[in-house]
XYZ file of C-alpha atoms in Angstrom:
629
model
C 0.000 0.000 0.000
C 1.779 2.662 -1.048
C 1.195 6.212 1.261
C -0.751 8.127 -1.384
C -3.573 6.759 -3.575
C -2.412 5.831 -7.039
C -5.140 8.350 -8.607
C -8.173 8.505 -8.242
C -9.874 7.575 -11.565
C -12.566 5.045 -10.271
C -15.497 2.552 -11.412
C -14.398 -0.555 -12.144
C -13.924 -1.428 -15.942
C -14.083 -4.519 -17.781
C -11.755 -7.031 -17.664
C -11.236 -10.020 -19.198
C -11.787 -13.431 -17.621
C -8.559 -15.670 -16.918
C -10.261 -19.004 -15.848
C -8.513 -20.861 -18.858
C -5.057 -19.074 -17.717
C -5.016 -19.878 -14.034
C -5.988 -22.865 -12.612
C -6.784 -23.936 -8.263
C -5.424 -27.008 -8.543
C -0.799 -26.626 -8.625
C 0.652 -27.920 -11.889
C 3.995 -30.278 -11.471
C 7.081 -27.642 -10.523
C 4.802 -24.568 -10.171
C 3.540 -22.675 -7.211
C -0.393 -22.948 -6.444
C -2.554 -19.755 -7.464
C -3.141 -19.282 -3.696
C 0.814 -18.828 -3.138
C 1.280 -16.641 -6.361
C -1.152 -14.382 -5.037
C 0.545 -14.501 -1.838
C 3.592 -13.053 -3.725
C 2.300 -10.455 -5.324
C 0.058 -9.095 -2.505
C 3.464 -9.019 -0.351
C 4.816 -6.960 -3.755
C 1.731 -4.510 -3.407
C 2.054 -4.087 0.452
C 5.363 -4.226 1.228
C 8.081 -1.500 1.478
C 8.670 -1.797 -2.237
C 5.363 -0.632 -3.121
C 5.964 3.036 -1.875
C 8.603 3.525 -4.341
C 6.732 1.852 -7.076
C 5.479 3.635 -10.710
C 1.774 3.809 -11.130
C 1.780 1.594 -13.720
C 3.359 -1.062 -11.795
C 1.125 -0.878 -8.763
C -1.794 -0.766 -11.228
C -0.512 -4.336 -12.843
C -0.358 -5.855 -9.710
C -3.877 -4.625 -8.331
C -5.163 -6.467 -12.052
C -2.464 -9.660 -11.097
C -4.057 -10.275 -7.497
C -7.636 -10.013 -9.175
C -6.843 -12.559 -11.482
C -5.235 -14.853 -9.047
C -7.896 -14.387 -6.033
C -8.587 -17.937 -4.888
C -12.625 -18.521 -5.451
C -14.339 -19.132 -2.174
C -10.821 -17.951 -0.019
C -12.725 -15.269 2.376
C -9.541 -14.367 3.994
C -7.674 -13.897 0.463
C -10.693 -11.888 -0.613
C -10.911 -9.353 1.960
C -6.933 -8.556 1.792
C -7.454 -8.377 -2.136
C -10.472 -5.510 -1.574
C -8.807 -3.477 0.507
C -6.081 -2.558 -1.680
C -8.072 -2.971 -4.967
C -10.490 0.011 -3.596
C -6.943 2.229 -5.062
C -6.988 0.522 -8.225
C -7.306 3.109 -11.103
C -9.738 0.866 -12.734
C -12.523 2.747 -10.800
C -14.249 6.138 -12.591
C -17.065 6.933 -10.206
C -16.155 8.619 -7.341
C -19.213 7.356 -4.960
C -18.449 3.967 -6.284
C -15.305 3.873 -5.123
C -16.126 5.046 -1.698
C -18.817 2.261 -1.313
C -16.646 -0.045 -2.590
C -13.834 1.158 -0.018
C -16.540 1.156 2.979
C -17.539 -2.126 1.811
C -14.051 -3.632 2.264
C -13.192 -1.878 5.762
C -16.539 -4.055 6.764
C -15.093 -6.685 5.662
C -11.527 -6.627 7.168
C -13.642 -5.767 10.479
C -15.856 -8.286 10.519
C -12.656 -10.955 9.823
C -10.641 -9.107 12.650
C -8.080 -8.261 9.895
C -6.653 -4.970 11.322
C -4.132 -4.092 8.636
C -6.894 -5.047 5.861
C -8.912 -2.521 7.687
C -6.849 0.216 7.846
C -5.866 -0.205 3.987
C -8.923 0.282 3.223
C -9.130 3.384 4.816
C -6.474 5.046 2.810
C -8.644 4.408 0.020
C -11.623 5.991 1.699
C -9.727 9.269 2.647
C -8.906 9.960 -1.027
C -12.286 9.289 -2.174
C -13.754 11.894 1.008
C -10.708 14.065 -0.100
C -12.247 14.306 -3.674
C -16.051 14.741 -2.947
C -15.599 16.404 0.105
C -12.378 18.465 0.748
C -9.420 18.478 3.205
C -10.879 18.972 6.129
C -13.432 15.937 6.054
C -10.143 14.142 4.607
C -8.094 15.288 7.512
C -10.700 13.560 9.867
C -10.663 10.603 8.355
C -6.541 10.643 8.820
C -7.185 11.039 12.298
C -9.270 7.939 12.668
C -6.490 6.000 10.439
C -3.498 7.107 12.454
C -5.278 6.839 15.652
C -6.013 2.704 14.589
C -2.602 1.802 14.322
C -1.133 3.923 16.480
C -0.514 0.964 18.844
C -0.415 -2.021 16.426
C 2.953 -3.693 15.462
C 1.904 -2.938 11.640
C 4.697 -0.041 11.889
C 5.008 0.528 8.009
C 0.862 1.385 7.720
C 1.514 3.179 10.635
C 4.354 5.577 8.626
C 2.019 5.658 5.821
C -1.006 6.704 7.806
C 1.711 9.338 9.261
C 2.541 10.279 5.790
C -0.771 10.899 4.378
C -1.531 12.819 7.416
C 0.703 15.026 7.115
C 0.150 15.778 3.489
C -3.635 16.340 4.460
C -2.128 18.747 7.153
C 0.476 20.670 5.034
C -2.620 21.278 2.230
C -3.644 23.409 5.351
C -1.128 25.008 6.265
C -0.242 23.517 9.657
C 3.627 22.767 7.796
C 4.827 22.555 11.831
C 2.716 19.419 12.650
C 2.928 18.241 9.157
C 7.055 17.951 9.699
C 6.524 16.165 12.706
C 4.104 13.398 11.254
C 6.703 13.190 8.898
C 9.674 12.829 11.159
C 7.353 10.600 13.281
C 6.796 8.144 9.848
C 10.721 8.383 9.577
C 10.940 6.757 12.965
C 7.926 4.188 12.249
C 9.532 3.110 8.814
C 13.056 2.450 10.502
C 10.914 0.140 13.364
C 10.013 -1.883 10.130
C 13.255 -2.285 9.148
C 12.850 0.071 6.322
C 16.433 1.656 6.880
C 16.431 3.753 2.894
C 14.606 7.098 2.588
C 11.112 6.770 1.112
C 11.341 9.134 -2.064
C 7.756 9.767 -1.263
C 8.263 10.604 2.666
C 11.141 13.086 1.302
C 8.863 14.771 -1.206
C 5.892 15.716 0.971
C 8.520 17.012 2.465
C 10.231 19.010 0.419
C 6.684 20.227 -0.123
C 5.916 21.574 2.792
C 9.426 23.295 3.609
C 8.332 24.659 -0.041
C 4.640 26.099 1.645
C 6.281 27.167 5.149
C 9.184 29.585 2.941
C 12.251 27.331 3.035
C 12.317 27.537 -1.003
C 16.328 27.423 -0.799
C 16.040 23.623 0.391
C 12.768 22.825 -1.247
C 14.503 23.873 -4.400
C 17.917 21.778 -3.943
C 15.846 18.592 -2.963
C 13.578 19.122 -5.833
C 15.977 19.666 -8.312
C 17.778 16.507 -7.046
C 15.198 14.492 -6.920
C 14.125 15.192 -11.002
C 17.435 13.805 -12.244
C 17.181 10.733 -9.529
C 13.829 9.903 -10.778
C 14.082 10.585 -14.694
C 17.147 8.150 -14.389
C 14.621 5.330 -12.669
C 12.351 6.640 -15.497
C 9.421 7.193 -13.175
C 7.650 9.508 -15.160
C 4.707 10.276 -12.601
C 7.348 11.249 -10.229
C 8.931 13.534 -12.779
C 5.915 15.259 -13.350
C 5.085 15.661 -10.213
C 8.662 17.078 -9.406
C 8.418 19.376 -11.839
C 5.036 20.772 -10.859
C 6.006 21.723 -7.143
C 9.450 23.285 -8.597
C 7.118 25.522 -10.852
C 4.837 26.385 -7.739
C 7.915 26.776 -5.823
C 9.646 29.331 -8.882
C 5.830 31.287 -8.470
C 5.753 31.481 -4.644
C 9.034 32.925 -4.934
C 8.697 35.791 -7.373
C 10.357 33.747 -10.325
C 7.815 33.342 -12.823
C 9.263 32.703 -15.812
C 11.221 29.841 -14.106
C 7.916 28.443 -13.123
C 6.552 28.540 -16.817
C 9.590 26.578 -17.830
C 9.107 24.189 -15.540
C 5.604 23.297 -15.969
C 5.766 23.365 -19.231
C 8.439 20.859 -19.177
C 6.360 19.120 -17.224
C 3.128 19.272 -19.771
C 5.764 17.904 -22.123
C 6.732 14.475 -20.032
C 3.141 14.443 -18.837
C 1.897 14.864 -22.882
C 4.589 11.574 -24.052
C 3.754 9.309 -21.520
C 0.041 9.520 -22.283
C -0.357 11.155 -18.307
C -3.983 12.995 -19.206
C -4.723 14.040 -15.510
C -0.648 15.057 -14.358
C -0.941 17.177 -18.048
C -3.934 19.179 -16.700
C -2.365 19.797 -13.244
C 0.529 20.665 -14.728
C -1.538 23.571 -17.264
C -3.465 24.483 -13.804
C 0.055 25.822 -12.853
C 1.304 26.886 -16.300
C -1.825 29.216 -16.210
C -0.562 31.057 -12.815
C 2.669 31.428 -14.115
C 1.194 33.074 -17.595
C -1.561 35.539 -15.042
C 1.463 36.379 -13.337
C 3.619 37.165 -16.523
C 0.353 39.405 -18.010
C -0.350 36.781 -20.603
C -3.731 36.561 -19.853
C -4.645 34.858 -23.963
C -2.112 32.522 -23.061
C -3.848 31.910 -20.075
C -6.973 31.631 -21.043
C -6.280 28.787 -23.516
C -3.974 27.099 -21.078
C -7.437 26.952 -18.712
C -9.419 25.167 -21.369
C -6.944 22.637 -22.128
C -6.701 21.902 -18.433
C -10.250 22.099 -17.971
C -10.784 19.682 -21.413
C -8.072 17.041 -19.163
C -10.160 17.268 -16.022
C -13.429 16.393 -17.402
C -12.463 13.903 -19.287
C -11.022 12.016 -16.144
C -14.200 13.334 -14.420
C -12.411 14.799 -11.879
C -13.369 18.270 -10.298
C -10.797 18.636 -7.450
C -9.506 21.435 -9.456
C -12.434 23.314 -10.216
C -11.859 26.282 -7.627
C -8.491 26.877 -9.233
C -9.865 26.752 -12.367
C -12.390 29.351 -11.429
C -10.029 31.820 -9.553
C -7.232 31.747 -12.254
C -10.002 32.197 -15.267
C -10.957 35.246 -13.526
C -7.769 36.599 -12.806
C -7.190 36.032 -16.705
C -10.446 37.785 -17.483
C -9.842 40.657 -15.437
C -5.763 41.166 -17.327
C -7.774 41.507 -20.274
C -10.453 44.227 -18.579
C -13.008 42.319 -18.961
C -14.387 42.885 -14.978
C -17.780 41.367 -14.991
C -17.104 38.195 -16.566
C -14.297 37.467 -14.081
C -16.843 38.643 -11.047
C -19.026 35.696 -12.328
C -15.636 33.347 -11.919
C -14.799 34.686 -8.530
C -18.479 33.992 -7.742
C -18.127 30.300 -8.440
C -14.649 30.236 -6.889
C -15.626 31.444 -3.356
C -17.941 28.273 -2.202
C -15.412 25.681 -3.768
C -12.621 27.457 -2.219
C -14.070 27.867 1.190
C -15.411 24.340 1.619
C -11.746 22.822 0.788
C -10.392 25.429 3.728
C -7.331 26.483 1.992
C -6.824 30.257 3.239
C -4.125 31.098 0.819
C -6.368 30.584 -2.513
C -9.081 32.683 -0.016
C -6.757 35.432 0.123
C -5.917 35.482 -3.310
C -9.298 35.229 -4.170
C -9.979 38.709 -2.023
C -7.355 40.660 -3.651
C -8.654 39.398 -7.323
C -11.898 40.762 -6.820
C -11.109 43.568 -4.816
C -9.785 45.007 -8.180
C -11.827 43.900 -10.051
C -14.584 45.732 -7.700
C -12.388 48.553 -7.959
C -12.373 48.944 -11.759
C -16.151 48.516 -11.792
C -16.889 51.419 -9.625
C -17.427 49.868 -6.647
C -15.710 51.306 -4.279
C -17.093 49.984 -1.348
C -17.298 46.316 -1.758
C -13.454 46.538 -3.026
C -12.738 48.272 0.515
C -14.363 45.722 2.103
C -12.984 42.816 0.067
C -9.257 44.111 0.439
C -9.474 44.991 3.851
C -10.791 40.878 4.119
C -7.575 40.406 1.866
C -5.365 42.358 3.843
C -6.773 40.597 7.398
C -6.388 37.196 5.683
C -2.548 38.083 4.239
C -1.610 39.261 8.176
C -2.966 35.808 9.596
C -1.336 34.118 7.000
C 2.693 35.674 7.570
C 1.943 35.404 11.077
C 0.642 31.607 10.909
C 4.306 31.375 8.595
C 5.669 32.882 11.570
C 4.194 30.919 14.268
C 4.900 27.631 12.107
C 8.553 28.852 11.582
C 8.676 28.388 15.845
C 6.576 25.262 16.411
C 9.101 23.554 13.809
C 11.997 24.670 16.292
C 10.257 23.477 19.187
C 9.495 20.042 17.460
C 13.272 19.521 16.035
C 13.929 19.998 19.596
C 11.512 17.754 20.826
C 12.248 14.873 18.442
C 16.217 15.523 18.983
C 15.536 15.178 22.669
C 13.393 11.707 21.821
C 16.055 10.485 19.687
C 18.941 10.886 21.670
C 16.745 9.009 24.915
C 16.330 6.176 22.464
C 20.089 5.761 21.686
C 20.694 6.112 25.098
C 18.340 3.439 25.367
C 19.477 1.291 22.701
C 23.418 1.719 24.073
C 22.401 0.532 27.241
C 20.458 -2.468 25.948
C 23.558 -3.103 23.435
C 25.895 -2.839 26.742
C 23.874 -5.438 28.555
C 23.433 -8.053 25.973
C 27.541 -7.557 25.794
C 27.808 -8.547 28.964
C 25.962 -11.386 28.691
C 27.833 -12.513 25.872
C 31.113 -12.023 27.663
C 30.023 -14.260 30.214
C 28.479 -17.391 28.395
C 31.986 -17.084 26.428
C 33.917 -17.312 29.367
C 32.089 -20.153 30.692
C 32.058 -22.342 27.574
C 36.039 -22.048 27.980
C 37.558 -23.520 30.790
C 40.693 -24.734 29.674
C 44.124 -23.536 29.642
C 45.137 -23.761 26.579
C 42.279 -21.966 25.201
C 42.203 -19.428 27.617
C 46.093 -18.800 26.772
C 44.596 -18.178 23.440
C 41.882 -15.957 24.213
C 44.715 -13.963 26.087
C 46.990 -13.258 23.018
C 44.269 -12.508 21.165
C 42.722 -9.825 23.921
C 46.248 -8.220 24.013
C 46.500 -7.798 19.708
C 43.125 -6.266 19.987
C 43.830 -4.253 22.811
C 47.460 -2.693 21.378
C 45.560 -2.009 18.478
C 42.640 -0.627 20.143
C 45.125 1.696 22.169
C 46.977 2.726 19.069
C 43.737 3.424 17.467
C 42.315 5.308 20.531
C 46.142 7.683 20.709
C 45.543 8.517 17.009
C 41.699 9.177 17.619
C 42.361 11.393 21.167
C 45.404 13.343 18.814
C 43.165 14.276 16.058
C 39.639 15.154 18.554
C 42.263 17.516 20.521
C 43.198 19.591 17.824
C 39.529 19.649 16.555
C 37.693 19.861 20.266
C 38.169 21.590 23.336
C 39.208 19.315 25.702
C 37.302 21.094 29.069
C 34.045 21.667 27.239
C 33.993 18.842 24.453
C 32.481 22.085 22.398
C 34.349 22.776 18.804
C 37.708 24.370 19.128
C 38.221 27.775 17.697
C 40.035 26.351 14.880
C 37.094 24.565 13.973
C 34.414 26.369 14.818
C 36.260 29.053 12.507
C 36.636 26.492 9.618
C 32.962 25.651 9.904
C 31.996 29.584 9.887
C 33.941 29.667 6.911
C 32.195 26.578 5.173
C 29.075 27.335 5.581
C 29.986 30.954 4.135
C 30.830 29.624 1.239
C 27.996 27.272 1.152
C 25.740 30.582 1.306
C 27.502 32.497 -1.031
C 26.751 29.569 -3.713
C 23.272 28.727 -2.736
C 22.003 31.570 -1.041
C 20.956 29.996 1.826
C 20.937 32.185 5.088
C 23.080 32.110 7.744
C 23.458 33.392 11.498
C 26.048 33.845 13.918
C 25.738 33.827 17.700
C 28.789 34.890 20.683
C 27.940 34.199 23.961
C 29.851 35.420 26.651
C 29.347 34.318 30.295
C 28.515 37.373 33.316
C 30.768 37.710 35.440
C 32.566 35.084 34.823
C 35.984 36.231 36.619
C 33.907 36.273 40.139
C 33.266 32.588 39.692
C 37.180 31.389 39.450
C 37.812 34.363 42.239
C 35.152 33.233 44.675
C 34.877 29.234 44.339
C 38.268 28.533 42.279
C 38.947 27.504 38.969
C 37.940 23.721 39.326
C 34.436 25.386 39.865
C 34.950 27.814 36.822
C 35.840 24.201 34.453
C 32.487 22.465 36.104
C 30.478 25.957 34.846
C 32.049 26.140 31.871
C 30.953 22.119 31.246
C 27.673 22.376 33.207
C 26.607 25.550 30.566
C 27.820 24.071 27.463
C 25.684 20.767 27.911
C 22.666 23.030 28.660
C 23.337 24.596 25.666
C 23.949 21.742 23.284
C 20.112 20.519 24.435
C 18.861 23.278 23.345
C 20.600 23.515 19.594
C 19.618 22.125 16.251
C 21.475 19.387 14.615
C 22.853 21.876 12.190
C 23.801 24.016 14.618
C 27.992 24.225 15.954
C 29.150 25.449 19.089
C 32.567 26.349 19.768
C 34.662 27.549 22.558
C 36.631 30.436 21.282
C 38.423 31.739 24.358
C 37.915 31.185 28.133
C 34.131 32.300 28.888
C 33.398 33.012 25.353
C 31.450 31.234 22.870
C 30.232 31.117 19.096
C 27.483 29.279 17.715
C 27.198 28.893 13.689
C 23.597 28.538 12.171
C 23.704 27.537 9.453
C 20.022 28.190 7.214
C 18.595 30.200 9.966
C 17.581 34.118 9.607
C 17.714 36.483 11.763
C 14.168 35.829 13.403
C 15.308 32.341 13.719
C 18.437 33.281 15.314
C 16.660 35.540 17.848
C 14.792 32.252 18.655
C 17.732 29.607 19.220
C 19.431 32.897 21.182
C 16.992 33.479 23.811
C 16.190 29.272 24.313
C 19.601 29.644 25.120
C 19.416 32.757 27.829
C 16.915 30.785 29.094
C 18.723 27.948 29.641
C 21.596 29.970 31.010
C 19.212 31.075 33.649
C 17.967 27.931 34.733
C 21.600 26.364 35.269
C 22.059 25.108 38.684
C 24.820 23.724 40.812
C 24.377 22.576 44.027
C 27.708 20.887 44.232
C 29.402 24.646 43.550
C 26.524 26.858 46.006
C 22.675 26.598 46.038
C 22.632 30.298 45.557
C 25.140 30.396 42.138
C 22.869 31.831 39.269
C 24.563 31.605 35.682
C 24.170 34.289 32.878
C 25.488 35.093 29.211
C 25.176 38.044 27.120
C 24.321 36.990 22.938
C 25.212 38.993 20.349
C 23.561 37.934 17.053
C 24.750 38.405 13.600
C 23.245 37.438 10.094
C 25.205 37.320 6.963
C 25.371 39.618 4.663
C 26.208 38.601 0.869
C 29.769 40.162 0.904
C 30.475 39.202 4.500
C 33.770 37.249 5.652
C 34.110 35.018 8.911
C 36.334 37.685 10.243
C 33.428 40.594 9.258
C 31.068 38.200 10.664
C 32.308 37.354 13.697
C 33.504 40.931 14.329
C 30.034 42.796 13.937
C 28.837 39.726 15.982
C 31.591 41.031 18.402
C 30.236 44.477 18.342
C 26.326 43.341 19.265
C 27.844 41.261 22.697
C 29.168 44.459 23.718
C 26.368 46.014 23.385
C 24.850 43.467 25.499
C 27.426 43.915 28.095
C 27.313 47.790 28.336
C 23.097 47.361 28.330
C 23.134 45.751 31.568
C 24.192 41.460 30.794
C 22.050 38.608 30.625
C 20.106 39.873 26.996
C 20.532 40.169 23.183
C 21.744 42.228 21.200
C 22.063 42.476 17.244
């Protein structure tokens, strides 16, 4: 079962009847049709399947019908709940039935994983007739069934879809973490690879919450990996969200070139609904560019593609863009008619962003009418809309901190877990070897052996300890300043090629000097240590920390701007604040000053670092324990 449905082009069509190709009964040297569907089903449901083409999910969905054991109930309901995604079905009610009809089934036979299969299959079909938000519900129920089962790869999928549902939204915070959740649930079914479709939802949504830098690189990445497989569908659809991504970013002719590269894969593999999509997005680019003709024509090919797929999940888009079109040609009260349309179908899917655009399209077209009043009112419900919007960018910007936190701070319990386990089991292995050899001989043997491996193990450690010590600080176990200056360098360069943001933070601890004075310096080393490990809680994976010089500190973040940095910065006051050692004095309180610095384009480490510099001493001269930039 792969995480998304495979289309949605449903009612069943015509097939064929096999009975004179298969046969119940085994010939000599060949497996028995119950056992070759066994096969094939594990083909369709197992890891495998999430990476498969559409057209080779679709043959096995017709394979398992053909090989379906007559009379074999438990066969039967494992066939329907992953037949309800064949593209074989047209009718869009039909399908559902047909899914709802096979979740009875897998309850009534206790067959949990059948069950929730066949509620993948009913979300797309609710997604299609009745919008995200009924769709999202439906996810809930899914992800909420397995949430405690051993079947851990539904479990990611359920995750996955989820999270798609929730990114279509706009929640792109708790969409990441279903995703990074899935990551974890895939790895607990020994899927140990990187699902190409995991990684594209999301690419996605770092595409919808602003991250187009990485969005971009993964996208353009993932075109060549794919075109090389020759999975067209995953082409097109590569090439679709780079073209949305080239729009949202104020690069429109980019985004025509794109989708109309991907109108031209879509067009030679025969791909009817991916080639309207794909026009859906050609015709923003076009609005955007002022060809509204183009436009216009691009609308009714789309439109032409939907219908003849019967498939109307596009139909606000259509509606909205038309309009727009309309209205670049001056021709106001037609497109009033479109925006009319648009509104309902727009509302009931939920998706704010096509609401807001919506406003501001008929606010001037309201405006060129005459009517002044209803285009106040329309693009003061624009503006209001836009504001919630940045600010829900915003506000999804910090919940993703706070979950790459979160999921850091789970990760790192379960290695700790899994080292401890690990360390146990060694033990136990230690012993039953020492007890299965008694004699001397052996144990002469086992002697030599434990000395080789332990020169070498020394000789390894002594070359290990030399190179960590010129690369770590040895009180700390924070990057040296050698290397916290070669990675502020790196990533420099890294930014000057790509463009991708960067921050820089130096901490300096208050008052430092009256620690070492008053307690001694073996209490200054245990602050020093104490604050660091505080601090490393509290960073990103991406993010180095360095010891540059006695109480001082610099932190490199790299693909973080300067409202991000202000974030990491005060987690880390905070943490500062809450330090406490008993073992030093009950009553010691810990502080740092942060000075915060984002890159400019022609900006060196040194130029970096040094207006970094400047903003700590503005934090020590403004009274300690703040920021300053």
């Amino acid at each position: 079962m792969t995480p998304r449905l495979r289309g949605l082009l449903l009612l069943l069509a015509c097939l064929p009847a096999a009975a004179s190709v298969f046969s119940d009964a085994p010939q000599a040297g060949m497996p028995s049709r119950a056992a070759q569907f066994d096969t094939v089903f594990q083909e369709v449901i197992g890891p495998g399947s999430m990476d498969m083409t559409y057209d080779a999910y679709e043959a096995d969905l017709q394979k398992l019908r053909i090989l379906l054991p007559a009379g074999d109930r438990t066969r039967e309901v494992q066939f329907r709940s992953v037949y309800c995604a064949s593209e074989r079905w047209k009718d869009l009610k039909q399908g559902l039935a047909y899914s709802d009809d096979a979740q009875r089934r897998a309850r009534a036979a206790g067959d949990l994983a059948s069950q929730a299969r066949a509620q993948f299959c009913r979300i797309g079909y609710v997604l299609s007739l009745e919008g995200t938000r009924k769709a999202l519900a439906e996810a809930d129920r899914m992800v909420a069934m397995l949430a405690n089962s051993q079947e851990r790869q539904l479990y990611g999928e359920a995750l996955v879809q989820r999270g798609g549902l929730l990114s279509q939204l706009g929640e792109q915070a708790k969409a990441l973490l279903d995703y990074q959740r899935a990551r974890a649930s895939f790895r607990e079914a020994g899927i140990n690879h990187e699902v190409d479709a995991l990684m594209l939802e999301m690419a996605i949504a770092y595409r919808r919450i602003g991250d187009w830098t990485q969005a971009e690189r993964y996208f353009t990445r993932s075109v060549e990996r794919v075109q090389d497989k020759q999975d067209w569908d995953r082409v097109i659809t590569d090439l679709v969200q780079l073209g949305y991504l080239y729009d949202e970013s104020g690069r429109p002719q980019k985004a025509k070139a794109s989708f109309e590269r991907a109108i031209a894969v879509a067009r030679d593999h025969g791909e009817v609904l991916s080639e309207a999509n794909a026009r859906v997005g050609l015709a923003s680019a076009q609005v955007t560019l002022g060809e509204h003709d183009a436009a216009l024509a691009t609308l009714a090919q789309a439109r032409a593609g939907f219908e003849a797929k019967q498939s109307h999940g596009s139909d606000d888009m259509l509606l909205l863009l038309t309009g727009q079109a309309l209205a670049g040609k001056g021709e106001h009260r037609q497109a009033m008619v479109r925006y009319a349309q648009a509104q309902p179908l727009i509302e009931q899917d939920g998706n704010q962003r096509y609401l807001a655009l919506l406003y501001e399209a008929r606010a001037a077209s309201e405006e060129a009418l005459g009517q002044t009043a209803q285009a106040l009112a329309d693009f003061k419900r624009y503006t209001a809309l836009q504001t919630s919007l940045q600010g829900k960018m915003r506000l999804e910007q910090s919940r993703l901190l706070e979950y790459e936190y979160e999921i850091r701070r789970r990760e790192f319990e379960n290695h700790r877990l899994r080292a401890e386990a690990a360390a146990q089991q060694s033990q136990v292995k230690v012993l039953e070897r020492v007890r299965r050899w008694q004699t001397l001989a052996l144990a002469l043997g086992l002697a030599l052996v434990a000395l080789l491996v332990g020169l070498a193990w020394r000789q390894r450690r002594r070359t290990h300890r030399l190179r960590t010590l010129a690369m770590t600080d040895p009180l700390t176990g924070a990057a040296s300043r050698v290397a916290i200056e070669k990675i502020a360098a790196r990533t420099l360069a890294e930014s000057a090629q790509t463009g991708m943001p960067v921050a820089v933070l130096l901490l300096d601890l208050d008052y430092f000097k009256q620690v070492n004075d008053r307690y001694g310096h073996a209490a200054g080393d245990t602050v020093l240590r104490a604050t660091v490990e505080a601090w490393q809680a509290q960073l990103r994976d991406r993010d180095a920390l360095g010891r540059i010089g006695g109480e001082e500190f610099a932190v490199v973040c790299a693909g973080t701007g300067p409202e991000q940095a202000r974030a990491i910065a005060a987690r880390l006051l905070e943490a500062t604040r809450l330090l406490r050692l008993p073992e030093i004095d009950r009553a010691l309180r810990v502080s740092t000053s942060i000075g915060i610095a984002a890159a400019q384009p022609d900006d060196t480490r040194d130029t970096l670092f040094a207006r970094a510099d400047a903003a700590l001493y503005r934090a020590k001269q403004q009274g300690r324990d703040r920021v300053e930039e």
